[in-house]
Amino acid sequence: MVMWLLACAPAPSTPDVAPIPAMSATDALVRVSLDLRGVRPSVEELTRVEGDAAALDPLIDAFLDDPRYEGRVRDLWSELYLTRAPSIYVNAATYGLTDQAAFEVSTGEEALAILGHVAANDLPWTDIVTADWTMADPVTAAIWPIERPEGEGWQVSRYTDGRPAAGVLSTNSLWWRYGSTDSNANRKRANTASLLLLCNDYLVRPLEFDRNVNLLDEDAVNTAIETDPSCTNCHGSLDPLAGYFFGFWWYDPSNPLENVRYFPEREGRWADYSGKSPAFYGEPGYSLRDLGQQIAADHRFPTCAVEQAWELLLRRDVAASDTSALVTHRDAFIEGGLTMKALMRSIVHDPRYLSGVTDAEGYVPKKMVTPDLLATSVEGLTGYTWTYQDYDLLRTDNVGYRTLAGGADGYAVTATATGPNATLVLVQERLAESAAWYVVEQDPGRLFTVDFTETPETGRLAMAAQVQALHRAIFGRVVAADGEEVEAALALWADLYAVERDPRAAWAGLLSVLLRDPDFLFY
Ligand code: HEC
């Protein structure tokens, strides 16, 4: 991430140097639909936008109000929070539960569910650090001290152990994922909060290491941390930040009686570890509630949300040349009451987001789907979800293929891939085959108009129309009935049919090839 300065004056309206070609309205529709809903547009939506490009705007509003938007926000921010990873200390059996897959999903999802709820319900983004509620599902409500109303799935709920109201900062989910050893003294947690909420990563600051400090001598290290300028550059503010997290100090993080609770009586334990009382860049505080308020009032908080949304939607780091665009989106975010919808609406109208094919710096002609997006877009078309014994195979690693598909687990892989690699292509192939068979056998009406009796001799017209419909649904494109795409698809169909003389198998094979097309992977 590149830091960008807050402009106090209105943003200068410097025109772009070279004109950038914009995407076609239908390409833009595909992109926005995938980014905001996780699925490709319907044929009806495509037709509407082809007839009138102005139809795109109301559709964007509808996508932001779509029930799937909440899941998209969770999926996007999961790439930053990296909490969708199994705990290294405990498992389902620790709590007398049998479903390990559900346990991993639920305990990793809490903080993301808060972000999704805030985004989908037009609450101000500051709620993510000030809320006095959390989100809970039946699993977390069963094992954590939480009062949850009846109902399915994730519900707005409350912790009952007297923990401070600080949104994601007071969730078990985040601090299970980011723990602390004695010598770490909550510094990792402090840096995590700083990185996720202020986009300030202490670890990218310059570190001029003093080789005279004996790292095996604890006293010498502690003196250096407090006095050596090469350490105080970070630790001067990091250690007071770390002081806020001692209510989550678990002496034994694998103890199921201990690691579910917040301990108000441990808040003062910073005195035994870092010796630095809680403060936020010089401003003292007492509890995580204070920290949440301090972060919410910091000008870097909205700036950071804008940077995160920008990077997640453009699939690239913030560049120095983005400054004026980011100021514009920040203004839209603030004017929109700090709602994530206002911010996203602004970003998806940005010419950098909507660029057609160009080499111009900072523009993104094509983006590769993330594993989450691959999962939801295939499901949207075919109804197929790729699971094994309750494990969602594109969202887990130990059992599933997330990292192989280009995702990040935060341990072995730290960032989502932006270009294809060998394992991703293999994952995509398996997924495409399974999804194609699934829809042909279980739910053909979703994609098929043929009734699987036609052959090129008996029903060439119907088959050509079918191929056209598949191109339309999968790529959003119109291809001619006598065009080369249809020609190639029917030739492949004939080759496949020659193997088993089974029209269903031939259609499943053809569909799996279309689902592996680069035009499906890039949008
Ligand atoms: C660039 C910023 C930066 C500088 C400079 C820096 N630190 Fe750190 N330090 C951190 C961060 C961030 C952490 C927490 C890292 C984590 O656990 O993820 C940390 C953690 C530590 C820890 C806890 C390690 C553990 O987990 O047990 C010690 C001890 C420490 N630093 C000592 C020092 C000393 C001594 C110096 C000066 C020679 C120094 N640091 C300079 C950022 C910095």
XYZ file of C-alpha atoms and ligand atoms in Angstrom:
566
model
C 0.000 0.000 0.000
C 1.172 3.485 -0.723
C 0.257 6.192 1.744
C -1.635 9.051 0.163
C -2.027 12.468 1.592
C -5.275 13.963 2.652
C -6.043 16.943 0.539
C -7.639 19.731 2.556
C -8.407 21.749 -0.546
C -10.873 20.402 -3.106
C -9.329 17.796 -5.390
C -7.671 19.341 -8.433
C -9.446 18.196 -11.562
C -6.406 17.326 -13.675
C -7.609 15.720 -16.892
C -6.094 12.380 -17.819
C -3.128 12.666 -20.138
C -4.132 10.088 -22.700
C -7.773 9.161 -23.282
C -8.514 5.769 -21.775
C -10.940 3.521 -23.614
C -13.918 2.624 -21.463
C -15.328 -0.887 -21.225
C -18.469 -1.609 -23.188
C -21.608 -1.224 -21.102
C -22.114 -4.998 -21.052
C -18.507 -5.691 -19.979
C -19.018 -3.135 -17.231
C -22.229 -4.907 -16.251
C -20.382 -8.231 -16.004
C -17.636 -6.695 -13.904
C -19.910 -4.853 -11.495
C -22.260 -7.800 -11.157
C -19.400 -10.146 -10.267
C -17.794 -7.686 -7.887
C -20.960 -6.715 -6.028
C -23.056 -9.902 -6.240
C -20.510 -12.600 -7.024
C -22.464 -13.833 -10.050
C -22.628 -12.994 -13.737
C -25.539 -10.901 -15.000
C -28.685 -12.625 -16.207
C -29.553 -12.626 -19.895
C -32.388 -10.256 -19.146
C -30.015 -7.782 -17.470
C -27.583 -8.013 -20.370
C -30.345 -7.308 -22.845
C -31.507 -4.331 -20.839
C -28.043 -2.741 -20.786
C -27.407 -3.485 -24.459
C -30.580 -1.635 -25.331
C -29.733 1.313 -23.119
C -26.380 1.873 -21.401
C -28.123 4.122 -18.867
C -29.844 1.005 -17.494
C -26.545 0.118 -15.827
C -26.882 2.699 -13.042
C -30.157 1.430 -11.584
C -28.768 -2.091 -11.837
C -25.713 -1.082 -9.777
C -28.071 0.196 -7.098
C -29.986 -3.065 -7.230
C -26.750 -5.073 -6.903
C -25.808 -3.100 -3.789
C -29.193 -4.017 -2.314
C -28.921 -7.638 -3.411
C -28.791 -10.177 -0.554
C -25.526 -11.514 -2.012
C -23.762 -8.169 -1.510
C -23.236 -8.908 2.168
C -21.398 -12.122 1.327
C -19.250 -10.279 -1.193
C -18.126 -7.775 1.414
C -17.189 -10.672 3.678
C -15.349 -12.495 0.902
C -13.453 -9.370 -0.149
C -12.365 -8.381 3.332
C -11.506 -11.989 4.176
C -8.456 -11.418 1.978
C -7.265 -8.790 4.464
C -8.476 -10.220 7.765
C -7.295 -13.738 6.895
C -9.431 -15.217 9.666
C -10.780 -18.036 7.494
C -8.114 -20.369 8.787
C -8.437 -23.112 11.372
C -7.264 -22.344 14.899
C -3.873 -23.824 15.704
C -4.889 -24.378 19.334
C -8.367 -25.890 19.339
C -10.778 -27.857 17.190
C -14.435 -28.869 17.261
C -13.724 -31.783 19.601
C -12.226 -29.384 22.167
C -15.767 -28.073 22.644
C -17.532 -31.417 22.334
C -18.678 -30.679 18.779
C -18.421 -33.147 15.913
C -18.581 -30.972 12.805
C -15.043 -29.642 12.300
C -15.931 -28.005 8.978
C -18.728 -25.953 10.525
C -16.522 -25.129 13.508
C -13.808 -23.678 11.271
C -16.239 -21.644 9.210
C -18.101 -20.219 12.187
C -15.135 -19.314 14.375
C -13.307 -17.693 11.464
C -16.249 -15.715 10.167
C -17.357 -13.580 13.116
C -15.431 -10.374 12.360
C -16.209 -10.654 8.644
C -19.888 -11.107 9.450
C -19.763 -7.803 11.348
C -18.281 -6.054 8.304
C -20.899 -7.640 6.044
C -23.767 -6.643 8.324
C -22.552 -3.047 8.620
C -22.066 -2.802 4.840
C -25.385 -4.379 3.868
C -27.471 -2.403 6.361
C -26.066 1.036 5.573
C -24.578 1.462 9.027
C -21.629 3.839 9.301
C -18.344 2.000 8.784
C -17.146 3.300 12.172
C -19.548 0.754 13.702
C -16.975 -1.918 12.916
C -14.883 -0.547 15.804
C -17.605 0.845 18.067
C -20.503 -1.654 17.874
C -21.762 -3.127 21.143
C -22.977 -6.203 19.265
C -21.390 -9.029 17.378
C -22.626 -11.535 14.828
C -23.140 -15.119 15.954
C -24.329 -18.351 14.391
C -25.474 -21.469 16.246
C -21.890 -22.747 16.570
C -20.302 -19.642 18.070
C -23.361 -19.046 20.252
C -22.968 -22.563 21.635
C -19.296 -22.282 22.565
C -18.768 -18.586 23.326
C -20.501 -16.494 26.031
C -23.017 -15.019 23.614
C -26.728 -14.272 23.757
C -28.169 -14.933 20.328
C -31.783 -14.522 19.192
C -33.526 -17.455 17.555
C -33.171 -17.771 13.825
C -31.103 -19.176 11.023
C -27.490 -18.336 10.237
C -25.743 -15.215 11.469
C -27.697 -12.984 13.848
C -26.906 -9.742 15.623
C -25.987 -10.956 19.102
C -24.255 -9.858 22.295
C -21.392 -11.134 24.374
C -22.376 -11.643 27.993
C -18.920 -11.548 29.598
C -18.784 -7.804 30.030
C -16.313 -7.167 27.228
C -15.972 -3.602 25.932
C -18.053 -2.475 22.950
C -15.487 -2.227 20.177
C -16.873 -4.042 17.115
C -14.323 -6.352 15.527
C -11.759 -5.354 18.157
C -13.670 -7.276 20.788
C -14.332 -10.474 18.825
C -12.944 -13.850 19.767
C -12.557 -14.586 16.070
C -9.882 -11.954 15.501
C -7.847 -12.755 18.603
C -8.012 -16.490 18.113
C -6.385 -15.851 14.765
C -3.902 -13.279 16.063
C -2.611 -14.427 19.433
C 0.310 -13.453 21.587
C 3.232 -15.119 23.322
C 4.620 -13.707 26.561
C 7.477 -11.898 24.837
C 5.210 -10.682 22.053
C 3.106 -8.881 24.666
C 0.160 -8.284 22.265
C 2.323 -6.437 19.741
C 1.082 -8.633 16.915
C -2.491 -7.776 17.877
C -1.618 -4.087 17.980
C -0.024 -4.240 14.559
C -2.966 -6.245 13.191
C -5.455 -3.630 14.415
C -3.273 -0.855 13.043
C -2.930 -2.553 9.681
C -6.579 -3.582 9.257
C -8.170 -0.373 10.517
C -5.653 2.376 9.781
C -3.665 0.739 6.947
C -0.578 1.468 9.003
C 1.687 -1.575 8.941
C 4.503 -1.130 11.400
C 6.464 -3.841 9.682
C 7.031 -1.750 6.569
C 8.753 1.045 8.485
C 12.529 1.311 8.217
C 14.401 -0.794 10.706
C 18.034 0.027 11.228
C 19.177 -2.772 13.360
C 21.678 -2.060 16.107
C 24.018 -5.049 16.046
C 25.327 -4.246 19.501
C 22.059 -5.305 21.153
C 22.389 -8.856 22.456
C 19.049 -10.397 21.509
C 19.533 -13.224 23.990
C 19.710 -10.756 26.854
C 16.121 -9.920 27.796
C 17.040 -6.830 29.772
C 19.188 -5.470 26.967
C 16.302 -5.966 24.500
C 13.847 -4.270 26.843
C 16.174 -1.316 27.304
C 16.711 -1.028 23.555
C 12.936 -1.129 22.861
C 12.492 1.840 25.170
C 15.542 3.910 24.379
C 17.136 2.967 21.071
C 15.723 5.231 18.348
C 15.853 2.359 15.875
C 13.347 0.517 18.094
C 11.265 3.401 19.454
C 10.439 4.444 15.907
C 7.869 1.645 16.031
C 7.655 0.527 19.619
C 7.102 4.052 20.950
C 3.496 3.891 19.684
C 3.123 0.146 19.069
C 3.637 -0.934 22.675
C 1.048 1.501 24.143
C -1.377 0.255 21.463
C -0.615 -3.315 22.537
C -1.514 -2.306 26.096
C -5.211 -2.272 25.136
C -5.447 -5.973 24.403
C -4.737 -7.544 27.791
C -8.398 -8.357 28.494
C -7.829 -11.026 25.813
C -4.704 -12.320 27.554
C -5.115 -16.100 27.636
C -2.466 -17.868 29.663
C -3.299 -21.108 27.899
C -4.806 -20.421 24.454
C -5.700 -24.096 24.094
C -7.836 -24.098 27.249
C -11.494 -24.061 26.142
C -12.632 -22.629 29.461
C -10.250 -19.712 29.152
C -9.976 -18.819 25.470
C -13.666 -18.073 24.988
C -13.775 -15.262 27.528
C -12.725 -11.685 27.963
C -11.123 -10.906 31.329
C -11.707 -7.319 32.515
C -9.489 -8.055 35.512
C -6.537 -8.741 33.211
C -6.724 -5.381 31.410
C -3.917 -4.025 33.592
C -1.498 -6.864 32.879
C 0.465 -4.711 30.409
C 2.370 -3.691 33.538
C 3.851 -7.202 33.747
C 4.733 -7.535 30.070
C 5.609 -4.370 28.146
C 5.246 -1.933 31.000
C 3.504 0.467 28.615
C 0.072 1.713 29.623
C -2.595 1.827 26.875
C -2.482 4.869 24.628
C -3.278 5.713 21.039
C -0.458 7.789 19.540
C 0.070 9.667 22.781
C -3.602 9.860 23.803
C -4.171 7.618 26.827
C -7.139 5.294 27.230
C -8.247 2.412 29.405
C -10.197 -0.199 27.550
C -10.760 -1.514 24.050
C -13.860 0.634 23.949
C -11.603 3.693 24.163
C -9.400 2.291 21.428
C -12.417 1.728 19.176
C -13.504 5.342 19.688
C -9.972 6.627 19.076
C -9.651 4.678 15.844
C -13.113 5.778 14.676
C -12.109 9.417 15.221
C -8.775 9.086 13.405
C -8.674 10.588 9.907
C -6.772 7.517 8.717
C -9.765 5.263 9.431
C -11.986 6.364 6.508
C -8.922 6.819 4.326
C -7.958 3.235 5.025
C -11.437 1.889 4.213
C -11.237 3.701 0.870
C -7.802 2.258 0.120
C -8.949 -1.233 1.024
C -12.098 -1.080 -1.101
C -10.068 0.372 -3.974
C -7.421 -2.310 -3.838
C -9.960 -5.109 -3.447
C -12.067 -3.894 -6.356
C -9.197 -2.995 -8.676
C -7.041 -5.984 -7.699
C -3.895 -3.941 -7.455
C -2.022 -1.848 -4.907
C -2.785 1.819 -4.491
C -0.502 3.858 -6.764
C 0.763 7.399 -6.300
C -1.256 8.433 -9.363
C -4.485 7.366 -7.619
C -4.398 10.276 -5.160
C -7.073 12.464 -6.708
C -9.362 9.486 -7.388
C -9.057 8.353 -3.794
C -9.890 11.813 -2.513
C -13.023 11.786 -4.671
C -14.094 8.396 -3.328
C -13.306 9.408 0.227
C -15.563 12.434 -0.192
C -18.327 10.220 -1.563
C -17.856 7.832 1.363
C -18.113 10.630 3.931
C -21.004 12.369 2.173
C -22.772 9.014 2.014
C -22.678 8.736 5.806
C -19.624 6.455 5.794
C -21.700 3.689 4.252
C -19.830 1.059 2.290
C -22.457 1.200 -0.453
C -21.727 4.887 -1.041
C -18.024 4.105 -1.301
C -18.434 1.139 -3.619
C -20.938 2.979 -5.798
C -18.359 5.711 -6.243
C -15.496 3.336 -7.044
C -17.392 1.278 -9.622
C -18.007 4.491 -11.584
C -14.303 5.338 -11.701
C -12.748 5.246 -15.181
C -9.799 3.305 -13.747
C -12.192 0.602 -12.603
C -14.085 0.676 -15.898
C -11.194 0.782 -18.327
C -11.213 -1.159 -21.565
C -8.043 -2.653 -22.994
C -5.191 -0.271 -22.266
C -1.582 -0.301 -21.144
C -1.999 2.970 -19.283
C -0.548 2.792 -15.805
C -3.025 2.240 -13.007
C -5.824 0.868 -15.188
C -7.118 -2.681 -15.041
C -8.428 -4.000 -18.346
C -8.988 -7.513 -16.946
C -9.116 -8.974 -13.451
C -8.802 -12.613 -12.461
C -11.508 -14.183 -10.306
C -10.530 -15.031 -6.736
C -11.370 -18.516 -5.421
C -14.481 -17.081 -3.702
C -15.635 -15.492 -6.907
C -14.919 -18.631 -8.901
C -17.111 -20.526 -6.423
C -20.029 -18.085 -6.461
C -19.987 -17.468 -10.212
C -19.996 -21.197 -11.008
C -22.726 -21.730 -8.445
C -24.732 -18.864 -9.915
C -24.676 -20.494 -13.355
C -24.967 -24.168 -12.483
C -26.249 -24.350 -8.910
C -23.202 -26.420 -8.041
C -21.263 -25.952 -4.805
C -18.002 -27.819 -4.475
C -17.934 -29.520 -1.119
C -16.449 -32.574 0.504
C -17.976 -33.702 3.809
C -19.293 -30.197 4.599
C -15.977 -28.554 3.694
C -16.304 -25.771 1.149
C -13.408 -26.733 -1.094
C -12.698 -23.287 -2.493
C -12.731 -21.636 0.926
C -10.579 -24.010 2.973
C -7.019 -25.257 2.758
C -6.425 -28.345 4.889
C -9.220 -30.192 3.139
C -9.937 -27.793 0.274
C -7.999 -26.080 -2.508
C -8.128 -22.377 -1.700
C -4.407 -21.669 -1.867
C -4.030 -23.914 -4.924
C -6.768 -21.836 -6.552
C -4.855 -18.611 -5.958
C -6.213 -17.722 -2.516
C -4.293 -16.742 0.612
C -4.412 -18.453 4.002
C -2.228 -15.847 5.684
C 0.276 -18.440 6.842
C 1.856 -20.073 3.795
C 0.462 -17.609 1.258
C -0.037 -13.975 2.179
C -1.794 -12.457 -0.819
C -4.401 -13.544 -3.362
C -2.977 -14.300 -6.816
C -3.735 -11.849 -9.598
C -2.534 -14.082 -12.435
C -3.062 -17.753 -13.255
C -0.698 -20.519 -12.213
C -0.513 -24.267 -12.823
C -2.449 -25.368 -9.748
C -5.188 -22.811 -10.344
C -5.761 -24.221 -13.822
C -6.043 -27.745 -12.394
C -8.518 -26.628 -9.733
C -10.569 -24.803 -12.317
C -10.619 -27.908 -14.519
C -11.935 -30.170 -11.753
C -14.512 -27.615 -10.693
C -15.679 -27.094 -14.275
C -16.096 -30.847 -14.831
C -18.050 -31.409 -11.638
C -20.250 -28.359 -12.121
C -20.999 -29.262 -15.741
C -22.052 -32.813 -14.866
C -24.088 -31.527 -11.958
C -26.176 -29.124 -13.997
C -26.679 -31.579 -16.869
C -27.876 -34.317 -14.524
C -29.589 -32.415 -11.716
C -30.872 -29.143 -13.042
C -30.560 -28.883 -16.841
C -33.278 -26.238 -17.076
C -30.846 -23.681 -15.654
C -28.737 -23.615 -18.792
C -30.163 -26.006 -21.351
C -32.936 -25.667 -23.902
C -32.102 -28.872 -25.781
C -33.625 -32.057 -24.405
C -30.504 -34.189 -24.970
C -31.967 -36.154 -27.844
C -30.741 -33.866 -30.640
C -27.716 -34.675 -32.734
C -26.210 -32.479 -35.451
C -28.113 -34.591 -38.008
C -31.503 -34.298 -36.320
C -31.393 -30.954 -34.536
C -28.563 -28.732 -35.647
C -30.592 -25.530 -35.319
C -31.602 -26.287 -31.747
C -28.015 -27.180 -30.899
C -26.628 -23.987 -32.424
C -29.169 -21.982 -30.428
C -28.083 -23.871 -27.323
C -24.422 -22.989 -27.872
C -25.406 -19.363 -28.406
C -27.323 -19.411 -25.126
C -24.346 -20.902 -23.287
C -22.040 -18.171 -24.592
C -24.564 -15.581 -23.553
C -24.919 -16.936 -20.017
C -21.255 -17.765 -19.413
C -19.455 -14.890 -21.137
C -22.250 -12.360 -21.568
C -21.584 -12.380 -25.313
C -23.753 -12.680 -28.389
C -22.321 -15.076 -30.970
C -23.788 -15.753 -34.416
C -25.586 -19.047 -35.078
C -23.241 -19.629 -38.000
C -20.209 -18.033 -36.315
C -16.895 -19.673 -35.504
C -17.715 -20.126 -31.775
C -20.777 -22.213 -32.579
C -18.867 -24.053 -35.276
C -16.038 -24.953 -32.879
C -18.406 -25.922 -30.064
C -20.436 -28.265 -32.278
C -17.264 -29.859 -33.624
C -16.131 -30.518 -30.060
C -19.583 -31.833 -29.210
C -19.369 -34.287 -32.123
C -15.930 -35.499 -30.969
C -17.220 -36.047 -27.446
C -20.364 -37.752 -28.714
C -18.253 -40.118 -30.798
C -16.644 -41.452 -27.615
C -19.721 -42.633 -25.690
C -22.682 -41.853 -27.932
C -24.188 -40.111 -24.910
C -25.589 -36.624 -25.631
C -25.569 -35.690 -21.941
C -21.905 -36.556 -21.616
C -21.147 -34.553 -24.752
C -22.970 -31.481 -23.417
C -21.318 -31.819 -20.007
C -17.911 -32.045 -21.696
C -18.612 -29.015 -23.856
C -19.910 -27.002 -20.902
C -16.850 -27.876 -18.825
C -14.624 -26.544 -21.591
C -16.553 -23.262 -21.685
C -16.269 -22.955 -17.896
C -12.489 -23.287 -18.226
C -12.225 -20.549 -20.826
C -9.943 -17.636 -19.899
C -12.888 -15.341 -20.620
C -14.675 -16.968 -17.718
C -11.675 -16.639 -15.423
C -10.989 -13.008 -16.355
C -13.554 -10.248 -16.296
C 9.575 -1.345 11.783
C 8.911 -1.280 13.059
C 9.682 -1.935 14.196
C 10.949 -1.621 14.620
C 11.874 -0.547 14.067
C 11.227 -2.532 15.687
N 10.153 -3.345 15.923
Fe 10.039 -4.799 17.299
N 8.189 -5.306 16.597
C 7.509 -4.641 15.620
C 6.249 -5.307 15.384
C 5.168 -4.887 14.388
C 6.196 -6.388 16.271
C 5.068 -7.416 16.379
C 5.277 -8.394 15.238
C 4.306 -9.560 15.257
O 4.290 -10.293 16.250
O 3.615 -9.730 14.263
C 7.443 -6.366 17.016
C 7.761 -7.282 17.991
C 8.895 -7.167 18.794
C 9.176 -8.044 19.908
C 8.315 -9.200 20.359
C 8.799 -10.418 19.616
C 7.991 -11.648 19.969
O 6.985 -11.923 19.278
O 8.353 -12.311 20.935
C 10.367 -7.637 20.435
C 11.090 -8.256 21.613
C 10.836 -6.519 19.647
N 9.914 -6.262 18.657
C 12.005 -5.856 19.856
C 12.511 -4.839 19.050
C 13.802 -4.210 19.227
C 14.801 -4.543 20.321
C 13.913 -3.275 18.254
C 15.088 -2.357 17.961
C 16.327 -3.043 17.668
C 12.695 -3.349 17.453
N 11.862 -4.307 17.960
C 12.416 -2.545 16.370
C 7.920 -3.541 14.928
C 9.190 -2.993 15.039
